[in-house]
Every structure is written in C-alpha cells, then in structure tokens.
Coordinates of C-alpha atoms and ligand atoms in Angstrom, one line a residue:
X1 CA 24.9 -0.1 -7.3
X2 CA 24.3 -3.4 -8.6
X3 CA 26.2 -5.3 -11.6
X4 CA 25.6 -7.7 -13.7
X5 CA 22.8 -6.8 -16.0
X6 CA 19.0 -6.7 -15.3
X7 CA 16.2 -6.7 -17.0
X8 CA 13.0 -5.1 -16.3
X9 CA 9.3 -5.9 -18.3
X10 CA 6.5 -3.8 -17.5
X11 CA 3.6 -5.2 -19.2
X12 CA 0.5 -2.8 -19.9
X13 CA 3.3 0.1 -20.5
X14 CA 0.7 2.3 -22.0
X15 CA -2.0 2.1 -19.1
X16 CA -2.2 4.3 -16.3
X17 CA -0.6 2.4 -13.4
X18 CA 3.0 2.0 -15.3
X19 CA 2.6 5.7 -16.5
X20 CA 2.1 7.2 -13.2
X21 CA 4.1 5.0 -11.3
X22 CA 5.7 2.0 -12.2
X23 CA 8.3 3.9 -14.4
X24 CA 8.5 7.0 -12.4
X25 CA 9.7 5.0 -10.0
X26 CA 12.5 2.8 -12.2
X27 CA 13.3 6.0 -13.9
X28 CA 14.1 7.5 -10.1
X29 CA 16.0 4.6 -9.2
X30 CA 18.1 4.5 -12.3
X31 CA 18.9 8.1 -11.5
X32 CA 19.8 7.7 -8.4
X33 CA 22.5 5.5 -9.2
X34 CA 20.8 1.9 -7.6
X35 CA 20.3 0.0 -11.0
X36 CA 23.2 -1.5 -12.7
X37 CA 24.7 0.3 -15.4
X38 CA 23.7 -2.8 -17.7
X39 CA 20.1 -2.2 -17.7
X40 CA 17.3 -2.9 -20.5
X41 CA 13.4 -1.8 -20.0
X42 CA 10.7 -3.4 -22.2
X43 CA 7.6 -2.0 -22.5
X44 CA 4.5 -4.3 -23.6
X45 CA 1.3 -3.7 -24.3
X46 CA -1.5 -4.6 -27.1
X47 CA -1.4 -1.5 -29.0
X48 CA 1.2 -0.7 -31.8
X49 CA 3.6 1.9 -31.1
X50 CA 6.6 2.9 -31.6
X51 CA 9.7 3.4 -29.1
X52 CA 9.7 6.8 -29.2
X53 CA 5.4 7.1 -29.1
X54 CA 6.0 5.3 -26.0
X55 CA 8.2 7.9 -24.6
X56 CA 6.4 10.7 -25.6
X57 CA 3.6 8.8 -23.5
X58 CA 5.9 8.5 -20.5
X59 CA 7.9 12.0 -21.0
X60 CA 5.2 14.1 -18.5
X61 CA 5.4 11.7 -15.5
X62 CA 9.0 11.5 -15.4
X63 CA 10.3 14.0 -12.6
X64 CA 13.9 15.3 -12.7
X65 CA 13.5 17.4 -9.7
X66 CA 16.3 15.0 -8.4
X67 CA 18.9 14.9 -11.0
X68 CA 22.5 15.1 -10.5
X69 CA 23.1 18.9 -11.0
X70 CA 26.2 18.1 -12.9
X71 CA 24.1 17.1 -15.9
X72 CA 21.1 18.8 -17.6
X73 CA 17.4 17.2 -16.5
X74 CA 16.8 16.0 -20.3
X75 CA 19.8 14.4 -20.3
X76 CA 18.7 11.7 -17.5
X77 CA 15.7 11.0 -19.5
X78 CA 17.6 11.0 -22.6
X79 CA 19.7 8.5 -21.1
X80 CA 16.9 6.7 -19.6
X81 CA 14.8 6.5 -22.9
X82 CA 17.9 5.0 -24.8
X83 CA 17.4 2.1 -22.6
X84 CA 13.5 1.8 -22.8
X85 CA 12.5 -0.5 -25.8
X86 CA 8.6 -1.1 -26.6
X87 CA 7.0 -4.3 -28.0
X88 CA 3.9 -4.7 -28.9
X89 CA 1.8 -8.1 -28.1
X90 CA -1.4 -9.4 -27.1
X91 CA -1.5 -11.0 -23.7
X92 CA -3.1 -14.2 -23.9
X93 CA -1.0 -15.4 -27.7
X94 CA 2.4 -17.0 -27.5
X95 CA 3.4 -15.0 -30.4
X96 CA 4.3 -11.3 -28.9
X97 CA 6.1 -13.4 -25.8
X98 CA 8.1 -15.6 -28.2
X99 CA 9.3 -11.9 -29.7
X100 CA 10.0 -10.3 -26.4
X101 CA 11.9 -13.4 -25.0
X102 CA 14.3 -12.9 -28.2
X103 CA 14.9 -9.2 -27.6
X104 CA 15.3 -9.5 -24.2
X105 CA 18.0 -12.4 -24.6
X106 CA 19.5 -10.5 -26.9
X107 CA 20.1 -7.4 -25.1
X108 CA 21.0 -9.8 -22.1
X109 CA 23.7 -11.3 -24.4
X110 CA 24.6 -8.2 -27.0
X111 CA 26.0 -6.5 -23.1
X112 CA 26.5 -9.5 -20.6
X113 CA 28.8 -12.4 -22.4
X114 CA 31.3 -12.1 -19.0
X115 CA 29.2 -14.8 -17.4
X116 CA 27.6 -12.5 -15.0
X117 CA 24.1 -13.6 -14.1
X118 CA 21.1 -11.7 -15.4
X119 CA 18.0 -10.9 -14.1
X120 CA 14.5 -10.8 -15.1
X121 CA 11.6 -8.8 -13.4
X122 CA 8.6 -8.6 -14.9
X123 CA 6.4 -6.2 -13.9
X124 CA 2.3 -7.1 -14.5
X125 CA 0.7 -3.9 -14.6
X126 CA -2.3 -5.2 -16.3
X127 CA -6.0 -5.9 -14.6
X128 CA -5.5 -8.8 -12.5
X129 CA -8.0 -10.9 -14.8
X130 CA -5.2 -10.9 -17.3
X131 CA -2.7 -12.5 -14.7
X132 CA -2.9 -16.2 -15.4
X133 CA -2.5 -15.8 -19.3
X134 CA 0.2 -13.5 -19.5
X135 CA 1.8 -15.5 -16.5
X136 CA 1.5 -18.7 -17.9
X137 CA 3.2 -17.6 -21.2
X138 CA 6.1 -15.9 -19.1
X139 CA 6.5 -19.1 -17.7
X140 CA 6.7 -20.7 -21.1
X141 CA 8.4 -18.7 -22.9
X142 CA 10.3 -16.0 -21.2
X143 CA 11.8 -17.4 -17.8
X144 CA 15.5 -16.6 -17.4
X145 CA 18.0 -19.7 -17.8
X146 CA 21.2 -17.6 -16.6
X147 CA 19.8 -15.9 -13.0
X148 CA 16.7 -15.1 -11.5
X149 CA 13.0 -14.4 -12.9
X150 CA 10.4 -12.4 -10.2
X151 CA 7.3 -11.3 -11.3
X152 CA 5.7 -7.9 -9.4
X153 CA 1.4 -8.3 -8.8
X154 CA -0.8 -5.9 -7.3
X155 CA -4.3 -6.3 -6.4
X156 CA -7.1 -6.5 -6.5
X157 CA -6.1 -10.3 -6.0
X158 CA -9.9 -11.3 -6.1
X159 CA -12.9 -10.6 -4.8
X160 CA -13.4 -12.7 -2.2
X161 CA -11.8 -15.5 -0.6
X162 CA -12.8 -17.9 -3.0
X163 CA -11.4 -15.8 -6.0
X164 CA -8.8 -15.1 -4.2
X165 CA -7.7 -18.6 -3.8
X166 CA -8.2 -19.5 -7.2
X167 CA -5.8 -16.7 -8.7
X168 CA -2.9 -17.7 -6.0
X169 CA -3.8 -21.5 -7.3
X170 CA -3.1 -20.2 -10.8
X171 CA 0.1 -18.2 -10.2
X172 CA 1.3 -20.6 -7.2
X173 CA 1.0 -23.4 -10.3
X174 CA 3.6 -21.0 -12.6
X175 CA 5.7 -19.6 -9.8
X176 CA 7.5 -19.8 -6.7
X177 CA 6.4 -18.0 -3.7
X178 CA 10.2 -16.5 -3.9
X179 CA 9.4 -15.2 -7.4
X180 CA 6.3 -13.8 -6.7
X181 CA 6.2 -10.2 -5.0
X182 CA 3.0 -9.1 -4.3
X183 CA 2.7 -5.1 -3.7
X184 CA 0.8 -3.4 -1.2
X185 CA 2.2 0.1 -2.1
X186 CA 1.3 1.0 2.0
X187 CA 4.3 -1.3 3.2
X188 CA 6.5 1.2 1.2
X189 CA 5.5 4.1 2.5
X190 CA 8.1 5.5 4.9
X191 CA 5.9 5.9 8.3
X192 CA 4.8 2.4 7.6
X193 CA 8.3 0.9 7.6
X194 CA 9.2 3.1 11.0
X195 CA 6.3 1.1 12.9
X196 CA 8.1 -1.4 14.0
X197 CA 11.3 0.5 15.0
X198 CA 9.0 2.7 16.7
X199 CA 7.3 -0.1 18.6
X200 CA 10.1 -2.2 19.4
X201 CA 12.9 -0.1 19.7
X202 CA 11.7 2.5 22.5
X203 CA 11.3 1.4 26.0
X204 CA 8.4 4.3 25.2
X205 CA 6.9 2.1 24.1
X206 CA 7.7 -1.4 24.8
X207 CA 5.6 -1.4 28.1
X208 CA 2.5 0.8 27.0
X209 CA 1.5 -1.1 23.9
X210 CA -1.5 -3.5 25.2
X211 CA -4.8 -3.7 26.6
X212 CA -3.4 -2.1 29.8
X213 CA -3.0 1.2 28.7
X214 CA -4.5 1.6 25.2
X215 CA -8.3 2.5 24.8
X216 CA -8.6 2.1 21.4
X217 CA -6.6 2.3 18.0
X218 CA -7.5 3.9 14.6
X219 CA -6.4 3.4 11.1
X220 CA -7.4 6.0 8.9
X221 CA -7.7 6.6 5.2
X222 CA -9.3 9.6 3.9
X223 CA -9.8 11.4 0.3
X224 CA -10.7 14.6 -0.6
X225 CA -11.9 13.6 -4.3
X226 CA -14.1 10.6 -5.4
X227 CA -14.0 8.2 -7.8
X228 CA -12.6 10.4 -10.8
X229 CA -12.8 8.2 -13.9
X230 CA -12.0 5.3 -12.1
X231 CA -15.9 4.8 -11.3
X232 CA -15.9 1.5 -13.4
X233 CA -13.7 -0.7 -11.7
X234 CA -14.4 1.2 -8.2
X235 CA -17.7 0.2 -8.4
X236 CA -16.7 -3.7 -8.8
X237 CA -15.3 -3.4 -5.6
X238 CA -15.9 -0.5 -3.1
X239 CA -14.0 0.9 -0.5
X240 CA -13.5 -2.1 1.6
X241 CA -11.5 -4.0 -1.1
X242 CA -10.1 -1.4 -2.2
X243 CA -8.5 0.4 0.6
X244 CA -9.4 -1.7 4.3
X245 CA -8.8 -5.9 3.6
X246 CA -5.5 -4.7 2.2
X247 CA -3.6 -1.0 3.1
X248 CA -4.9 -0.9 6.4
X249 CA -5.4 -4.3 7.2
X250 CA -1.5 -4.6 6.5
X251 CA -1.2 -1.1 8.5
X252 CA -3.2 -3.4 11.5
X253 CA -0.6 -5.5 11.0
X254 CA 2.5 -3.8 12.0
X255 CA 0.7 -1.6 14.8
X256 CA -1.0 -5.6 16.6
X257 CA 1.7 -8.1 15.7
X258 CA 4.7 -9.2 18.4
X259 CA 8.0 -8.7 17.9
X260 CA 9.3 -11.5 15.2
X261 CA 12.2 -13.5 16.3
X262 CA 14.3 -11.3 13.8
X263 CA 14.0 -9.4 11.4
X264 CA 14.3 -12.2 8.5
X265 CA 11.2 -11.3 6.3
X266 CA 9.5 -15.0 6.9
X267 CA 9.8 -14.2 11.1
X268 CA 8.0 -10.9 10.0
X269 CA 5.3 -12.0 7.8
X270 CA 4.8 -15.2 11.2
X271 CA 4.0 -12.4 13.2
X272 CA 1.5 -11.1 10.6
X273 CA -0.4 -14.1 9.7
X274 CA -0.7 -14.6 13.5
X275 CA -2.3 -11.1 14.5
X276 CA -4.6 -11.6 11.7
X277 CA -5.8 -15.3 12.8
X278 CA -6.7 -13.5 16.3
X279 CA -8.8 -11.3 14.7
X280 CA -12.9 -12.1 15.6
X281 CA -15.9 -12.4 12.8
X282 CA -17.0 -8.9 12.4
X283 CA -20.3 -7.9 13.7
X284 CA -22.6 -5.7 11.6
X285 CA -23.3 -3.9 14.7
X286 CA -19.5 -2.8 14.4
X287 CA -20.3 -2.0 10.6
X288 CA -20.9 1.7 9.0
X289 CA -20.8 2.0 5.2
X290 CA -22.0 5.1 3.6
X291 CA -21.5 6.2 0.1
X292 CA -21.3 10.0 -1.1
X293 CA -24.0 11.8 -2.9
X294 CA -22.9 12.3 -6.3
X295 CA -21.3 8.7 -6.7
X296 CA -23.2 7.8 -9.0
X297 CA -23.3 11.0 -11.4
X298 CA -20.0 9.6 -12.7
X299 CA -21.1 7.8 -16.0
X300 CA -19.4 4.6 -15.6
X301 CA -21.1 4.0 -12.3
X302 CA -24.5 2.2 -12.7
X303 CA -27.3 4.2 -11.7
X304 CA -28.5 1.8 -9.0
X305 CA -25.2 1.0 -7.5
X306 CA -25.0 0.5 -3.7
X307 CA -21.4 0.2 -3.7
X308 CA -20.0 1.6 -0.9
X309 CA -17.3 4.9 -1.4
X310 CA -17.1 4.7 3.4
X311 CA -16.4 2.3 5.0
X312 CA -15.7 2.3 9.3
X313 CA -15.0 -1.5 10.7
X314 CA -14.0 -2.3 14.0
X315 CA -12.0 -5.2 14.4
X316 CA -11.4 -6.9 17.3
X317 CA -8.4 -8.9 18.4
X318 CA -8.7 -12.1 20.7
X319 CA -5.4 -12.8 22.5
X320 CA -3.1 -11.7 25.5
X321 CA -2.7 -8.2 24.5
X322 CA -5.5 -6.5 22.7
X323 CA -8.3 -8.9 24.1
X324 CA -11.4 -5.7 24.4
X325 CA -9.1 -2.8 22.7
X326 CA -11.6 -2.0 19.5
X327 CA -8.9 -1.4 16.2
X328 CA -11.6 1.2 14.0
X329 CA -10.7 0.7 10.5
X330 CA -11.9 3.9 8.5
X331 CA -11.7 4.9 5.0
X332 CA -13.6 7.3 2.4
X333 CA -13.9 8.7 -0.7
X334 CA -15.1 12.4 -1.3
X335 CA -14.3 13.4 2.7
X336 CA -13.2 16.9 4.2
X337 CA -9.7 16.2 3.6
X338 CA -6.5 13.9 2.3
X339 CA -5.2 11.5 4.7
X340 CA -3.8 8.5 6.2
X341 CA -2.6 7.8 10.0
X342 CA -2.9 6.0 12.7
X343 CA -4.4 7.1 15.9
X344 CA -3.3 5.4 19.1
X345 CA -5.6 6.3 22.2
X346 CA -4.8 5.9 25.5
X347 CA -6.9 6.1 28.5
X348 CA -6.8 8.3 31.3
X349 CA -4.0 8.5 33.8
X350 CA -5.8 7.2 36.8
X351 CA -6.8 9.0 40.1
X352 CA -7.0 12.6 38.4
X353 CA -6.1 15.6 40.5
X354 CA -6.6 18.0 37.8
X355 CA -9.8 17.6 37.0
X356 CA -8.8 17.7 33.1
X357 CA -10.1 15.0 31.5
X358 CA -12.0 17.2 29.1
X359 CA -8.8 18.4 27.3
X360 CA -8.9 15.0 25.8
X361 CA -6.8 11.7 26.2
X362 CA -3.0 11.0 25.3
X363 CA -2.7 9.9 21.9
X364 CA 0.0 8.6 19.7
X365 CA -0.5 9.8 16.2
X366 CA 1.2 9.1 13.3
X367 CA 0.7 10.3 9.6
X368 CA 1.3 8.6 6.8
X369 CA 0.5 11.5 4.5
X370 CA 0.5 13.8 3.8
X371 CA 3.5 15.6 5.6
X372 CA 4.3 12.9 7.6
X373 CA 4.7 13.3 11.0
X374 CA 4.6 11.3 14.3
X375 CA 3.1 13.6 17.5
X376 CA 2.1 12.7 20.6
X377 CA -0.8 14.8 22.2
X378 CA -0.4 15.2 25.9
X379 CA -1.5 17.2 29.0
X380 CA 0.5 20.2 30.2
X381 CA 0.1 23.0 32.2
X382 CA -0.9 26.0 30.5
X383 CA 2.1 28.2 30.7
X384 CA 1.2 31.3 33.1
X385 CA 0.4 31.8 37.1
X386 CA -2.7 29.9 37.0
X387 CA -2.4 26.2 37.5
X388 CA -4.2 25.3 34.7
X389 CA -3.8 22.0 32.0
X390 CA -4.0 22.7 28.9
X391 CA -3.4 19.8 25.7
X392 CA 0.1 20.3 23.7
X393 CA 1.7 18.0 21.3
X394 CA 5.4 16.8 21.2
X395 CA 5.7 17.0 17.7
X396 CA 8.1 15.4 14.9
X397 CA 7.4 16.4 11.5
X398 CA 9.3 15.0 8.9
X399 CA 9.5 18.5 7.0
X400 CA 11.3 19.9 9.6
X401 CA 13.1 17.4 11.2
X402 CA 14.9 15.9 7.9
X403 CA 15.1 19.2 5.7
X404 CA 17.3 17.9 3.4
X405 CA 15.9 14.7 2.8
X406 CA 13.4 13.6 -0.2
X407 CA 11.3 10.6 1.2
X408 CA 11.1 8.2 -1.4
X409 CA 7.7 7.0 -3.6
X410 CA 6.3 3.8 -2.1
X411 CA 6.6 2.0 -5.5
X412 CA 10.5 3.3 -5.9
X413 CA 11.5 1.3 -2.6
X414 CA 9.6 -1.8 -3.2
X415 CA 11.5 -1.8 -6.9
X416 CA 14.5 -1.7 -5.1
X417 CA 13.3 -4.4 -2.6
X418 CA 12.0 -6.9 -5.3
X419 CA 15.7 -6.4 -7.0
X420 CA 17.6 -6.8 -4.3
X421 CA 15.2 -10.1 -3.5
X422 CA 13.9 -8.7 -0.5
X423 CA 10.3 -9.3 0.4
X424 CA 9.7 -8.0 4.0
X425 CA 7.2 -5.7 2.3
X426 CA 5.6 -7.9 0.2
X427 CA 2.4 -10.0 1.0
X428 CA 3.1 -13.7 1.7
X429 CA 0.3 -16.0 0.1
X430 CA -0.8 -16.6 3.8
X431 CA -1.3 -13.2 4.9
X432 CA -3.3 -12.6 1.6
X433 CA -5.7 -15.6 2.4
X434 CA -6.2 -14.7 6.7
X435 CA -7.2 -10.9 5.0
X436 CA -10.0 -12.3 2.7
X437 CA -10.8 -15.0 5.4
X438 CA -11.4 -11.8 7.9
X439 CA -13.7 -10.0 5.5
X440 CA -15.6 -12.3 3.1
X441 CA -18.5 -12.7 5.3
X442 CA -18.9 -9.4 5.6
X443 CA -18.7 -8.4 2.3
X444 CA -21.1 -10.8 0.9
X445 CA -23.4 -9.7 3.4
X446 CA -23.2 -5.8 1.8
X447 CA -23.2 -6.9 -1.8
X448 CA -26.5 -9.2 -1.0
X449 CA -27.2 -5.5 0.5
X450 CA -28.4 -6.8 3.9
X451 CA -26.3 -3.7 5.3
X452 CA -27.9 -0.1 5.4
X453 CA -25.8 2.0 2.9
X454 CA -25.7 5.5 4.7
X455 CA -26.3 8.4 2.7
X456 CA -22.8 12.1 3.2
X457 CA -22.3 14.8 1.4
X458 CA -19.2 15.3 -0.7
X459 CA -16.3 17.1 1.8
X460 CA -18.3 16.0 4.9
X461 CA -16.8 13.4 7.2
X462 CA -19.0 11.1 6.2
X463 CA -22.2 9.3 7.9
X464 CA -22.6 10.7 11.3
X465 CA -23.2 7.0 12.0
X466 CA -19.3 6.6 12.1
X467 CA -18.7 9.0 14.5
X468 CA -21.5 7.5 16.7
X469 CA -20.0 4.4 16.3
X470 CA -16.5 5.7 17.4
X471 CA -18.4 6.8 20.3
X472 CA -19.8 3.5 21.4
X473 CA -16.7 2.0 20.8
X474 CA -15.2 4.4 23.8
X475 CA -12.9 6.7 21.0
X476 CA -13.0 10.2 22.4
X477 CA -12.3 12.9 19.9
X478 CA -9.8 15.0 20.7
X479 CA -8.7 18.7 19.2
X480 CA -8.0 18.6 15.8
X481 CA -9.7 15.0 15.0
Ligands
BG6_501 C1 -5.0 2.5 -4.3 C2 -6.5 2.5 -4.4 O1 -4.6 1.2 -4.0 O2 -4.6 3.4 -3.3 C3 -7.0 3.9 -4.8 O3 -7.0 1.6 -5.5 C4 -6.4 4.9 -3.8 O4 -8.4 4.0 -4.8 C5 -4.9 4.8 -3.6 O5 -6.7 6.2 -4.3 C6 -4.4 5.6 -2.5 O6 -3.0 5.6 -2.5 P1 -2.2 6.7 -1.8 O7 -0.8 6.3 -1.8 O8 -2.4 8.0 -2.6 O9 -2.8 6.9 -0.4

C-alpha cells in the first residue's frame, strides 16, 4: 500500500474508454488494497453533471466479484464513490482547469498537511486530437508543486509518421518523457509480461530461439464481432493502426529483441527500438488486406470505404538471428473466433526415421486470450503396440494451473505501474517513431488504394489469400490452426 496521498484525473469521465475501463480498473486497485488510503478521483468532462449522475453512469462497470468478503459488495463502491468527485469543463478553456486545479489542491491539502508528497496522474481518456489543448492547460495550470505529475495517453498517436511526430513534438514541448506514460494495453496483459521470462530464463529456450531452428513466427489477433458502433473512428484508421503497428508490433517486440543488459525499463525498451530498426521495408507481395462483407452496412461507415477490417503482414528481420525467419503479423475483424497468440514454428527434426512429417511441425504456442495458456505441440508415439507417431501437446493452461488466481485487467497493472513510476510497459517516444517509420509506406500505399482490398465473409477466416500467403511464406498449418 502506498502513502502519502494521490490524486487521480480522468478526463473524458463520461466516454466509453474511462467507463469500461479506466475506472474499473482504479476501482479494482483501490479494492485491493494498492492505492493509498488518502486518495481523491476527479472526473472531467464537458457535460454538466452531477457527482452522483456520474456514478450512476459508472455503477454497472464496476465489478465486486473481488471484494473482501468481510464487507458487503456495495459497501466497496460506496466507499469508492465517496472518493470520486466530478467537474465539469471544456477542454480547450482555462476556466474548468483553473477550477479543477483548486479542488484538487484542496483535497491534497484538506488530508495531506504532514508534508508527505502528493501526486498527480492525469489520465487523458479523450480522442487524441484533444491531447495538446487539454495538455497544454494541465501544464499551465494544474501541475503539482509538492510531488510528481504523470499524465497516461493511449493511441491512436497519429496517423502516420508524420502525425505522429507532430503530436510527440506537442506533448514532448509540455512534458517530460518521465511524465508521460504511453499505454499499449497488450504490454499488460499477463502472457505478454511472461515472454521474456519465458525466453530468457529456460535453457528451453535459450539455444532454440533463432534462424537455426525456427521456421517461422506468428502473431495473431482475431475477433469474432466487427466494428460495432465504433465504425466511425474505425474507419479513420483500419485494422493496421489499429491493432498491428502497435499491439502486435510491441508483441514482435518481446518475442525478436535480445536479452537487455538488465531488466532497468530504458535497457528494455534499447532492446526494442533495436529489433524494430532491423526490421526490412515491407513488400506488397508480403501484403493481404481484406475487409468483411457487411462493413459497411454499419451507418457511420461511408458507403465507399475501402478501409481495411484484415490485415496479414510479414515482416522480416535483417540481423544475426532471424535473418530469412518470416514474423506473419495477422489480425481481423468479424473472423471465426476471439483470439490472440503467438505461434512459434519450428522446422523439422532432421534425418526423419518416422516418416511423420505429415502430423505437423513442433510449435510453441502461446495465448494471450482468451484462457491463456502456453502449449507446445510435439510428436509422440501413439500410445498402443503399433509404432506409430501421433501429435500431442504439453499443455499449461492458466485455468488449471493457477486455480485460485484472478489474472489481472491489462489497464489495472499499468495503473499500478504508472503509480509506482514504472514504465517497462509503456512506449518510449523512440519505439513509437521505429513503429510508424516500419509502416508508413505501406499504409499510404493502401489509403492511395494501390493495394487490392480482398473481399470474406463474416465468421470466415478471412481472404483465402492469407492462408496462401502463410503457405508461400513456408508456415505449415497444423491441427487445430
Ligand atoms: C483496441 C482496439 O486497442 O484493442 C480495438 O482499438 C480492439 O479495436 C481492442 O477491439 C482489443 O483489445 P483486447 O484486449 O480485447 O484484445
């Protein structure tokens, strides 16, 4: 538990990211007994409400699954709510800042006149057009004089790497890279933060993970329902900005990079940037995008859009140890199922006296959700007189390996991180800039629409094309892909 007293800002409290799960997640952490006991929450947003309309708004998406039994679920959020104040401002006028500067300095000093520091974190869950005004007048008028300030972003930063660059200008003018944590809510997802013990911490491992021995790797995000109401600002930016130049690109990350000197956040994020500088320009050739039939029956979608809802990418890393290993970045909207792992391939044991290669290759799997779970697929012999191999997995699901354990919400953990001033899992303004770098070419080349847009059906597994292109890349399917 920390002391002192902290002070938490979510601005756009009404919309749906802070509803769903910016304070689900400070409302699971307060529960849990990590904030300090002297905590204040301020809601802003443009529209006028009271505290308790605010509330109300939150009540539904507040789980107390997890309370102590000791005390009744309403009491947490009763307790919770007591410490959740609204204020209502625009977000490009002094004024409303001015106002919630004073009630947040007065809450700081009503409860914290011992000298203990305070601290500010103000959490921007507003479109990331809005960043630079509201930032600017944080900076003016809200930073804190007796601790620290961090402010929490989230893309999309940009559209490219030209808008890109201009937004981290803006905030880099108003910030410190120290203050600013921004979220990829796939860093704090719990198979994510095991790839590096898994890589670096098994002598498994240790010697297998190259060019030597893997064929080919695969990072894959699929949904089972399109874009849902969110059609408007999906279509701005399709499924490559969306899901590839930034969940799996960081996902590419941990599964490529070598081992940091330690595991001090700036050695980590070294060993990012450098992965990513190794990676090739992408070749159309190694290009599918697809988008699903009824895309475009959503009414916010324009009727001519070409945006793409698929998206499979190989990249291609030039150095020592993945020179010729193809990394197939997939991701979809409206697919056969919901999804997210990573698919290590290896090739074939050489000199094969069981005549089995058909039962498929070794592969290291490892899902992200749902249910995760880490298997390995391997050869065996098929239990029985006959000498006969047959495929099998060693298999450790998370379900039934930690029973009692609840794995916490990305977006809890990366609360916890920004507070503690941790920001292993946060994206350094270098990373962000080698990600855009990798994939601006490419994507002005589909919104100029010199690629072919391929045409699935909703709860297919998208364009054929991107299984033939798994093919030519050397990926062989296995039971159960
Ligand atoms: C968001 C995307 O970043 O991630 C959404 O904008 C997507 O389009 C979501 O649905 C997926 O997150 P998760 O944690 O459910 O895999």
């Amino acid at each position: 538990v920390l002391g002192g007293c902290l002070s938490v800002v979510v601005l756009g409290a009404s919309g749906d990211l802070a509803k769903k799960k910016t304070f689900p997640a400070i409302f699971n952490l307060y529960k849990q007994g990590f904030l300090p006991d002297e905590l204040h929450i301020f809601g802003y947003a443009r529209s006028k409400l009271s505290n308790e309309e605010l509330h109300e708004k939150l009540r539904g998406y507040l789980k107390t699954d997890r309370t102590d039994p000791s005390k009744g679920p309403e009491d947490a959020i009763k307790q919770f709510f007591n410490k959740v104040t609204y204020i209502q401002g625009a977000y490009d006028e002094d004024e409303g800042y001015v106002k919630l500067n004073e009630e947040v300095s007065r809450h700081e000093h009503e409860r914290s006149d011992d000298g203990t520091p305070t601290r500010r974190l103000f959490y921007l869950a507003l479109p990331p057009t809005v960043y630079p005004v509201a930032s600017k007048r944080i900076q003016k008028h809200c930073m804190n004089q007796r601790g620290w300030t961090r402010v929490i972003v989230e893309k999309p930063f940009g559209k490219d790497l030209e808008s890109s660059d201009e937004l981290s200008s803006e905030l880099g003018a108003l910030f410190t890279e120290d203050q600013l944590y921004r979220i990829d809510h796939y860093l704090g997802k719990e198979l994510v933060q095991n790839l590096l013990v898994m890589r670096f911490a098994n002598r498994f491992f240790v010697p297998i993970w190259n060019r030597d021995n893997i064929a080919s790797v695969q990072i894959v995000f699929k949904e089972d329902f399109g874009t849902e109401g969110r059609g408007g600002y999906f279509d701005q930016y399709g499924i490559i900005r969306d899901i590839i130049q930034n969940h799996l690109v960081q996902v590419l990350c941990l599964v490529a990079m070598e081992k940091p000197v330690s595991l001090d956040p700036e050695h980590i994020r070294d060993e990012k940037v450098k992965v990513l500088q190794c990676i090739q320009p992408i070749k159309d050739e190694d290009v599918v995008i697809g988008q699903y039939e009824g895309y475009k029956d959503d009414p916010t979608v324009p009727k001519d859009s070409f945006t793409p809802t698929f998206a499979s990418v190989v990249l291609r890393i030039n150095n020592e140890r993945w020179d010729g290993v193809p990394f197939i970045m997939k991701a979809g909207k409206a697919l056969d199922s919901r999804k997210a792992e990573i698919r290590v391939q290896f090739k074939d044991a050489p000199g094969d006296i069981f005549k089995c290669k058909k039962q498929g290759r070794n592969e290291f799997v490892m899902r992200l959700q749902p249910k995760e779970a880490m298997y390995m697929k391997l050869t065996v012999k098929e239990p029985g007189l006959d000498m006969k191999t047959t495929q099998s997995e060693l298999d450790m699901s998370y379900h039934q390996r930690y029973q009692d354990i609840v794995i916490p919400e990305a977006y809890e953990r990366l609360l916890l991180d920004t507070i503690r001033g941790d920001q292993q899992h946060f994206v350094r303004r270098d990373e962000l800039r080698v990600a855009w770098e990798i994939f601006t070419p490419l994507l002005h080349r589909i919104d100029a629409g010199k690629l072919k847009v391929m045409s699935y059906k909703e709860g297919s597994r998208g364009p054929d094309e991107a299984d033939d292109l798994n093919a030519r890349v050397g990926y062989q399917r296995t039971a159960g892909y």
